[in-house]
N, CA, C and O atoms as a CHARMM CRD file, in Angstrom:
* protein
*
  236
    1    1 UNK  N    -43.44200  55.53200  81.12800 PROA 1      0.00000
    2    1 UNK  CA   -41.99500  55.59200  81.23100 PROA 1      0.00000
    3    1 UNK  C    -41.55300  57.04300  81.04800 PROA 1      0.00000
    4    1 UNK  O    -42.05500  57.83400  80.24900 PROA 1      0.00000
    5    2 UNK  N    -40.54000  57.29000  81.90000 PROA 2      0.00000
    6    2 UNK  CA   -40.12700  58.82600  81.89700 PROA 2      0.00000
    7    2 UNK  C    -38.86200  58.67400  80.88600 PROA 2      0.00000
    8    2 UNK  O    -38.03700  57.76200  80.82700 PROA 2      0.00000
    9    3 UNK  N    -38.98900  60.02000  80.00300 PROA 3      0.00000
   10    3 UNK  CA   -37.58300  59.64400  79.12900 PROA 3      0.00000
   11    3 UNK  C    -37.45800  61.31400  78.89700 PROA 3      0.00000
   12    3 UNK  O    -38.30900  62.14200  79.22300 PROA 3      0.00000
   13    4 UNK  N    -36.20600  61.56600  78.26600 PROA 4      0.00000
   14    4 UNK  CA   -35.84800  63.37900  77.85600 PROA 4      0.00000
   15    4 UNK  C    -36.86400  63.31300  76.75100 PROA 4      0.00000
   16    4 UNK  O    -37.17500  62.42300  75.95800 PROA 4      0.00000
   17    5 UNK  N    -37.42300  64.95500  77.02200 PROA 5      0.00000
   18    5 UNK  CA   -37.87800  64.93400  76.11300 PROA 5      0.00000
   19    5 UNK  C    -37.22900  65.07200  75.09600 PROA 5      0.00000
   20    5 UNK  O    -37.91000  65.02700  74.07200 PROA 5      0.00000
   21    6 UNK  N    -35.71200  65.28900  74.90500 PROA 6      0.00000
   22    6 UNK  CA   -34.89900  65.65500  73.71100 PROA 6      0.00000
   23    6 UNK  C    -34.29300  64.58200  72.91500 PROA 6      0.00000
   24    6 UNK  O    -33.44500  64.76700  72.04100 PROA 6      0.00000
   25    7 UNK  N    -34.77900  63.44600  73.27000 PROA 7      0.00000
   26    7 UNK  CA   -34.11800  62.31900  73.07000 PROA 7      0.00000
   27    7 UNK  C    -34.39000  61.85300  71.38300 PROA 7      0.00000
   28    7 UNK  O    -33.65500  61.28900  70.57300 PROA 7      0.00000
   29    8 UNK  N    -35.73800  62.35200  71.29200 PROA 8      0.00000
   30    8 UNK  CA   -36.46100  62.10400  69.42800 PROA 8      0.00000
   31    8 UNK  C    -35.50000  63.09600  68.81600 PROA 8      0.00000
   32    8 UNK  O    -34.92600  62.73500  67.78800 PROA 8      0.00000
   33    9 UNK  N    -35.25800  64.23500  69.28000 PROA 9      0.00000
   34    9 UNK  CA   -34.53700  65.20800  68.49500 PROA 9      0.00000
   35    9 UNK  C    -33.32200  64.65900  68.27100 PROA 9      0.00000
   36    9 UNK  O    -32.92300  64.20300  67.19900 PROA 9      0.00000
   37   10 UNK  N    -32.80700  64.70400  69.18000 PROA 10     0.00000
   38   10 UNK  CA   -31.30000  64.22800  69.26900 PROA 10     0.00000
   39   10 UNK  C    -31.14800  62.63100  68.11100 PROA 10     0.00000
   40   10 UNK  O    -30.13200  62.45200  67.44000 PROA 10     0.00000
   41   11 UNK  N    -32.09900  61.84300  68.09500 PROA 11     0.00000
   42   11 UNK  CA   -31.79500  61.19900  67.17400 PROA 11     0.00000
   43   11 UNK  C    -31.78700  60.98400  66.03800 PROA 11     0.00000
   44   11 UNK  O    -31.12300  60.21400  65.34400 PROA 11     0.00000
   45   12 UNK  N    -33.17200  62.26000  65.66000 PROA 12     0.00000
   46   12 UNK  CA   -33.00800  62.50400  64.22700 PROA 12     0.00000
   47   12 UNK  C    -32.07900  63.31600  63.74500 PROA 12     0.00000
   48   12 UNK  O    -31.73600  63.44800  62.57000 PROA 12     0.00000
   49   13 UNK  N    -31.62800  63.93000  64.82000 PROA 13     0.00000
   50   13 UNK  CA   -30.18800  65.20000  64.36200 PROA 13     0.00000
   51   13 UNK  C    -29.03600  63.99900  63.96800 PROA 13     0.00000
   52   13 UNK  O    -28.42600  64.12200  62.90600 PROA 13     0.00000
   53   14 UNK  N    -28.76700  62.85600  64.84600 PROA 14     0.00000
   54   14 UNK  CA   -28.00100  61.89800  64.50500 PROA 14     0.00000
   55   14 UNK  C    -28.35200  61.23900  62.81200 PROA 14     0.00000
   56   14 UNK  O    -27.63500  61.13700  61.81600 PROA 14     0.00000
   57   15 UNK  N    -29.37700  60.98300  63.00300 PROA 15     0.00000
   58   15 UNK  CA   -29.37900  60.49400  61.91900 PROA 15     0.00000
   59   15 UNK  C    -29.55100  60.78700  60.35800 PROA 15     0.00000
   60   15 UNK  O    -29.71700  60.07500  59.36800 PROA 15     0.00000
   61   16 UNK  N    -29.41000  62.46100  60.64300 PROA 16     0.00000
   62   16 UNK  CA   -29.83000  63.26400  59.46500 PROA 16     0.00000
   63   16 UNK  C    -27.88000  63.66700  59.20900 PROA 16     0.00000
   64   16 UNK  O    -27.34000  63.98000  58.14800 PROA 16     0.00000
   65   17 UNK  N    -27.36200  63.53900  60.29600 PROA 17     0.00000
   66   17 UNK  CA   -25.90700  64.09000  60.33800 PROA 17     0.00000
   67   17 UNK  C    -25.41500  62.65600  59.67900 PROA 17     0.00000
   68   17 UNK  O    -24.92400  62.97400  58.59600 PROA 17     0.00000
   69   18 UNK  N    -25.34400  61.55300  59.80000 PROA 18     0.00000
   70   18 UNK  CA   -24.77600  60.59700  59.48100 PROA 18     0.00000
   71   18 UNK  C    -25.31100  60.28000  57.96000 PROA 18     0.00000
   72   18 UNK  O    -24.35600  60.19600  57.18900 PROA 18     0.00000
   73   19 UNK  N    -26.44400  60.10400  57.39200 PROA 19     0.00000
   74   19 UNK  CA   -26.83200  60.02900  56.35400 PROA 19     0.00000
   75   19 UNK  C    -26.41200  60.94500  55.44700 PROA 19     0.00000
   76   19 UNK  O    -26.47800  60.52900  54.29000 PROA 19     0.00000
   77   20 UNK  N    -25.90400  62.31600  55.60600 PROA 20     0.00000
   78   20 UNK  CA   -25.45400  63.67900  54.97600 PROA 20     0.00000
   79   20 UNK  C    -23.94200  62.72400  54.89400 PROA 20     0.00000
   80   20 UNK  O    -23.35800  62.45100  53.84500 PROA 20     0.00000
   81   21 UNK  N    -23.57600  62.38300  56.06300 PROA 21     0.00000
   82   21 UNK  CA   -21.56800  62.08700  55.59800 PROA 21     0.00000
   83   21 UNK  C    -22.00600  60.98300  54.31600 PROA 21     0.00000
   84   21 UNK  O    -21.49900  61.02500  53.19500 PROA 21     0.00000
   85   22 UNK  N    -22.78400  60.25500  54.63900 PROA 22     0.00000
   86   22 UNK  CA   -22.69100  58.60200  53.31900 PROA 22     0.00000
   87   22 UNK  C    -23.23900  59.36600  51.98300 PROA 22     0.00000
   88   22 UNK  O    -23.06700  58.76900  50.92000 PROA 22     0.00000
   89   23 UNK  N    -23.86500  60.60100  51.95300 PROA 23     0.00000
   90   23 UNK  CA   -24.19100  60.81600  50.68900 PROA 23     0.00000
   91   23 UNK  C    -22.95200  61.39200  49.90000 PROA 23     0.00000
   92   23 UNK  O    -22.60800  61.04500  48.77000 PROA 23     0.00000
   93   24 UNK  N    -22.22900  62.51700  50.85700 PROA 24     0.00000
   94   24 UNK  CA   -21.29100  62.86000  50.32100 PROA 24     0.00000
   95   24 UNK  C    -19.90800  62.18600  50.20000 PROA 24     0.00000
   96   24 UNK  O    -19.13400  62.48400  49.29100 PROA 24     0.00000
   97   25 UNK  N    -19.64600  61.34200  51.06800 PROA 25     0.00000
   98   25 UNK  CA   -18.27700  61.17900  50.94300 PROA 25     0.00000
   99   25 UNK  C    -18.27100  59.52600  50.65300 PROA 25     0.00000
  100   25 UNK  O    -19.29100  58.87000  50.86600 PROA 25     0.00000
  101   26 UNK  N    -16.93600  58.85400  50.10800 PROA 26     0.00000
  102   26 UNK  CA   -17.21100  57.69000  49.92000 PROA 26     0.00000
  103   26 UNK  C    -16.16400  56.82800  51.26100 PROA 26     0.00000
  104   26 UNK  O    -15.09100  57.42500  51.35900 PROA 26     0.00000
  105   27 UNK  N    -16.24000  55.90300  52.01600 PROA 27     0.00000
  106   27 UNK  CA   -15.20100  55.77400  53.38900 PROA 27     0.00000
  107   27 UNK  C    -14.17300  54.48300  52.59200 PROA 27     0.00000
  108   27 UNK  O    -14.74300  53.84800  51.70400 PROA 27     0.00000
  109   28 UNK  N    -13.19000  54.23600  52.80200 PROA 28     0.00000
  110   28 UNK  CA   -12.74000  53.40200  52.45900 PROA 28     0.00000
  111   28 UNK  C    -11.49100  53.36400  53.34400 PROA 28     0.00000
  112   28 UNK  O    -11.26500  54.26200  54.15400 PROA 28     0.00000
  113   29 UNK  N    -10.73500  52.37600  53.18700 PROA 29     0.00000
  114   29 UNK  CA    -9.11800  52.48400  54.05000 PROA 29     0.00000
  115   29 UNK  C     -8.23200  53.25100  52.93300 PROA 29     0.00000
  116   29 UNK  O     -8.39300  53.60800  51.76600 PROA 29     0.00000
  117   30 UNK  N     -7.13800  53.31900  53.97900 PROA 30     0.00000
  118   30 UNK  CA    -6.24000  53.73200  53.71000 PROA 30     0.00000
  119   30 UNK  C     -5.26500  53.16100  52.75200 PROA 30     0.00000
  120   30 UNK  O     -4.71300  52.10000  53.04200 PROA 30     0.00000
  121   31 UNK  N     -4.92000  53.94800  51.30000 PROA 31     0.00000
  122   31 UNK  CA    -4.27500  52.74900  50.51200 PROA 31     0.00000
  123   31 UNK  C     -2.78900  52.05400  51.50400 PROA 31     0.00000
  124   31 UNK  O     -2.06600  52.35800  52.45300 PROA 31     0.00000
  125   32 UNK  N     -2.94800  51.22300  50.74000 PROA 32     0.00000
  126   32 UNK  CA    -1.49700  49.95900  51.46200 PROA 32     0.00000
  127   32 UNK  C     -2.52600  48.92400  52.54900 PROA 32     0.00000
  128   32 UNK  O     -2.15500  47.78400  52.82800 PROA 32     0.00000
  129   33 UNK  N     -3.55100  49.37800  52.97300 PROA 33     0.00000
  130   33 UNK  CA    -4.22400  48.69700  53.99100 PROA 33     0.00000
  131   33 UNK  C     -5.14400  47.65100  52.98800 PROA 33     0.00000
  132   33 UNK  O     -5.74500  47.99700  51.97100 PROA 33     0.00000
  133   34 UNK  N     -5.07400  46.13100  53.62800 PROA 34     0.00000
  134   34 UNK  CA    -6.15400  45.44700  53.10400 PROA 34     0.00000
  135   34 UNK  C     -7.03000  45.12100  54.15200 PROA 34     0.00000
  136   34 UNK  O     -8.17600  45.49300  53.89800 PROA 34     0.00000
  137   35 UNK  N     -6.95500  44.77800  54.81800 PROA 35     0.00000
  138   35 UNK  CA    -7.88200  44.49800  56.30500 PROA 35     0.00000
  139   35 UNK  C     -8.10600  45.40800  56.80300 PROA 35     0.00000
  140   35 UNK  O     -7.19600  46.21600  56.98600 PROA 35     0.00000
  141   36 UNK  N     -9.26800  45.64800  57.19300 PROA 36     0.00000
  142   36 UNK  CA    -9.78100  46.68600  58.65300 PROA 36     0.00000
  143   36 UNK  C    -10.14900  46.10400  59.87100 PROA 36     0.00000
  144   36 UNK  O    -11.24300  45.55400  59.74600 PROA 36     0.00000
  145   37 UNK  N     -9.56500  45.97000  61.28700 PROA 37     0.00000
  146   37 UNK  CA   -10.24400  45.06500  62.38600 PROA 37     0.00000
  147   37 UNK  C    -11.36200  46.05500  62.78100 PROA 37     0.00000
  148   37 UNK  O    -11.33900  47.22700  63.15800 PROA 37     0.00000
  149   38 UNK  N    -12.21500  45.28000  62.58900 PROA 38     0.00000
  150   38 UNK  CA   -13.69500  45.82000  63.03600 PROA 38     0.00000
  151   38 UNK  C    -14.06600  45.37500  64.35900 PROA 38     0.00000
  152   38 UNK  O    -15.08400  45.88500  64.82600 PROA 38     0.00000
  153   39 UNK  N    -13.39900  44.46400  65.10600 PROA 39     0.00000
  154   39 UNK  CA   -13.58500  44.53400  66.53800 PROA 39     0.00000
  155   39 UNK  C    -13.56300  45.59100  67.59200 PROA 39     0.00000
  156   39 UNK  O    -12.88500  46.61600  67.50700 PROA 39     0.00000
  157   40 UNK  N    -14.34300  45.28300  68.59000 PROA 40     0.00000
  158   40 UNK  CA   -14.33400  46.34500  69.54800 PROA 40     0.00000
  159   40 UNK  C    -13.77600  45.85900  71.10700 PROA 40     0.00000
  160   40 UNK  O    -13.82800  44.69700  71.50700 PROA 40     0.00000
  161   41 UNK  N    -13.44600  46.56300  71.58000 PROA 41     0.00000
  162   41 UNK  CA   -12.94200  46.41300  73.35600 PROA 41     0.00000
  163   41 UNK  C    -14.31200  46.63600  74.00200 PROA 41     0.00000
  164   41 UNK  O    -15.04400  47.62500  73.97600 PROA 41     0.00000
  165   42 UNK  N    -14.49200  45.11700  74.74800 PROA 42     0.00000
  166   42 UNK  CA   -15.81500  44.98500  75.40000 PROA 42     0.00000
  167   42 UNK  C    -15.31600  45.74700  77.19700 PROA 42     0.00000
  168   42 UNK  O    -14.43600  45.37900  77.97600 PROA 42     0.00000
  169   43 UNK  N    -15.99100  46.50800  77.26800 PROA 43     0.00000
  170   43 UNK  CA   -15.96400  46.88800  79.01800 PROA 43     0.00000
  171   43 UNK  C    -17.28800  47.30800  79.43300 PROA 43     0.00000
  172   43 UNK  O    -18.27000  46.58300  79.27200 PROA 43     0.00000
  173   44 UNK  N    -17.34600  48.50800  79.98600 PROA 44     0.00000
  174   44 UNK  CA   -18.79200  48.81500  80.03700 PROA 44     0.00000
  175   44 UNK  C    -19.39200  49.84500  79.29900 PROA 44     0.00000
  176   44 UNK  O    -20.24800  50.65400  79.65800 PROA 44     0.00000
  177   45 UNK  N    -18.82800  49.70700  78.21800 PROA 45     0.00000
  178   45 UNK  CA   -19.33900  50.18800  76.88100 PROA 45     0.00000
  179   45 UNK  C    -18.55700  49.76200  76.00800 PROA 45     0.00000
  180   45 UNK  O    -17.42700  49.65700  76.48700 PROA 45     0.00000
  181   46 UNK  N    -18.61200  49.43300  74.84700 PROA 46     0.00000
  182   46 UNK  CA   -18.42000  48.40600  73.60900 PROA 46     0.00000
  183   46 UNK  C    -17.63100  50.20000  72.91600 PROA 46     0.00000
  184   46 UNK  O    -18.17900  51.27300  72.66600 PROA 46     0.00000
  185   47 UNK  N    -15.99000  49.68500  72.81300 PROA 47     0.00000
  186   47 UNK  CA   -15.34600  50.87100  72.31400 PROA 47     0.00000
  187   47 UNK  C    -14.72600  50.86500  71.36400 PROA 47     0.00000
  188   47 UNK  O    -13.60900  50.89200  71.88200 PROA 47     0.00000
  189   48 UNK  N    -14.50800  50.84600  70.07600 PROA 48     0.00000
  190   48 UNK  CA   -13.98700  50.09500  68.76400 PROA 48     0.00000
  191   48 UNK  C    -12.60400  50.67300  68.87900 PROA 48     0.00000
  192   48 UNK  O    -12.27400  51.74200  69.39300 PROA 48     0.00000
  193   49 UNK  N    -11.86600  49.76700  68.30600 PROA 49     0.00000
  194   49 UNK  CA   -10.46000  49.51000  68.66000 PROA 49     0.00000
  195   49 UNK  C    -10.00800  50.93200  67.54400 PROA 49     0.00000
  196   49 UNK  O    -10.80900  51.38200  66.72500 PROA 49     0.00000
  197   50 UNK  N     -8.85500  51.37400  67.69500 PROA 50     0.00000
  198   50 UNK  CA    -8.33100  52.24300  67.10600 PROA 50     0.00000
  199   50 UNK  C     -8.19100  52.10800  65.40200 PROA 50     0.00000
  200   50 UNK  O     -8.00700  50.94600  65.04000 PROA 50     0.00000
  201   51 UNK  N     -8.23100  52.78200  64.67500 PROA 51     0.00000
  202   51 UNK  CA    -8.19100  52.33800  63.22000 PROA 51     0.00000
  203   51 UNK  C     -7.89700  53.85900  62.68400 PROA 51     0.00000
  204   51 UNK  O     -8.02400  54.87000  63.37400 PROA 51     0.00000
  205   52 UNK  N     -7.43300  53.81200  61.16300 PROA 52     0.00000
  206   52 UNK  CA    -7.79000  54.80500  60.03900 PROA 52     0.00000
  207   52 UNK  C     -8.65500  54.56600  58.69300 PROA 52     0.00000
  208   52 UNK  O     -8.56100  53.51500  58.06000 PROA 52     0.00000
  209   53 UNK  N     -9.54700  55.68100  58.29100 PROA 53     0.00000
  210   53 UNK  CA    -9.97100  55.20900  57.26300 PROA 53     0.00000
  211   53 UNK  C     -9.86700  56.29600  56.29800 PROA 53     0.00000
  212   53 UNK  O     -9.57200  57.44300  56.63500 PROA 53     0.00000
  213   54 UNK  N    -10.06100  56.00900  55.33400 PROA 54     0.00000
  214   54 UNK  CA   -10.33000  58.05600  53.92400 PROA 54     0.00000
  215   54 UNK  C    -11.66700  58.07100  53.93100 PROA 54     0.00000
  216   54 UNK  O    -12.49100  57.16000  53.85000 PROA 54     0.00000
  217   55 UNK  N    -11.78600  59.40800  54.05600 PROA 55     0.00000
  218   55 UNK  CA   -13.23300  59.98600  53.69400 PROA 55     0.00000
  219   55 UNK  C    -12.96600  60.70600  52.27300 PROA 55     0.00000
  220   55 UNK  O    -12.28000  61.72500  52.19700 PROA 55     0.00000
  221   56 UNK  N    -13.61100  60.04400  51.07300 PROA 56     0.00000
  222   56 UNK  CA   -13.27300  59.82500  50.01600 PROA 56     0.00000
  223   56 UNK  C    -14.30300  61.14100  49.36200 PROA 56     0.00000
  224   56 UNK  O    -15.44700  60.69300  49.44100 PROA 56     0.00000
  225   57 UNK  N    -14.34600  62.22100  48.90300 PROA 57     0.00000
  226   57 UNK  CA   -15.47000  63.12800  48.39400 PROA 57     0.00000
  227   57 UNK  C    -16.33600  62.70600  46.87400 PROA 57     0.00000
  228   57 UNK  O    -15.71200  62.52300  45.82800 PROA 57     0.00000
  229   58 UNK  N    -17.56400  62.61400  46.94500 PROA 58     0.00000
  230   58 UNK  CA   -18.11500  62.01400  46.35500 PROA 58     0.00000
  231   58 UNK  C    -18.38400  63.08400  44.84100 PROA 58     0.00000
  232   58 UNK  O    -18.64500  64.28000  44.96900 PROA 58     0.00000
  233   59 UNK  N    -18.28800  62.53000  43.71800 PROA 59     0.00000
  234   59 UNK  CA   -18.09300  63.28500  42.37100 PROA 59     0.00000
  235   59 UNK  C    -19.54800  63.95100  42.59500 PROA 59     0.00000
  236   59 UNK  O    -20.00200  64.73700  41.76400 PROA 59     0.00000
């Protein structure tokens, strides 16, 4: 199978970038908010519906 070769990189860069935000910050909503819709708009790519959240800095 032919694939990029950049494709391993690119995902550990993803996943070294995303694991760095959860260490530092804590996510939560926005106060006054109790629900978050976690649904997404199905088309031809799965696009999550508009929202806000806090990126909370971790002590």
């Amino acid at each position: 199978r032919r694939a990029c070769p950049g494709e391993i990189l690119a995902r550990m860069e993803l996943f070294i970038f995303f694991t760095s935000l959860l260490q530092k910050f804590s996510f939560r909503p926005p106060p006054g908010v109790t629900n978050i819709n976690l649904s997404s708009d199905v088309g031809f790519t799965s696009v999550p519906l508009e929202g806000m959240i806090c990126a909370i800095p971790r002590a």
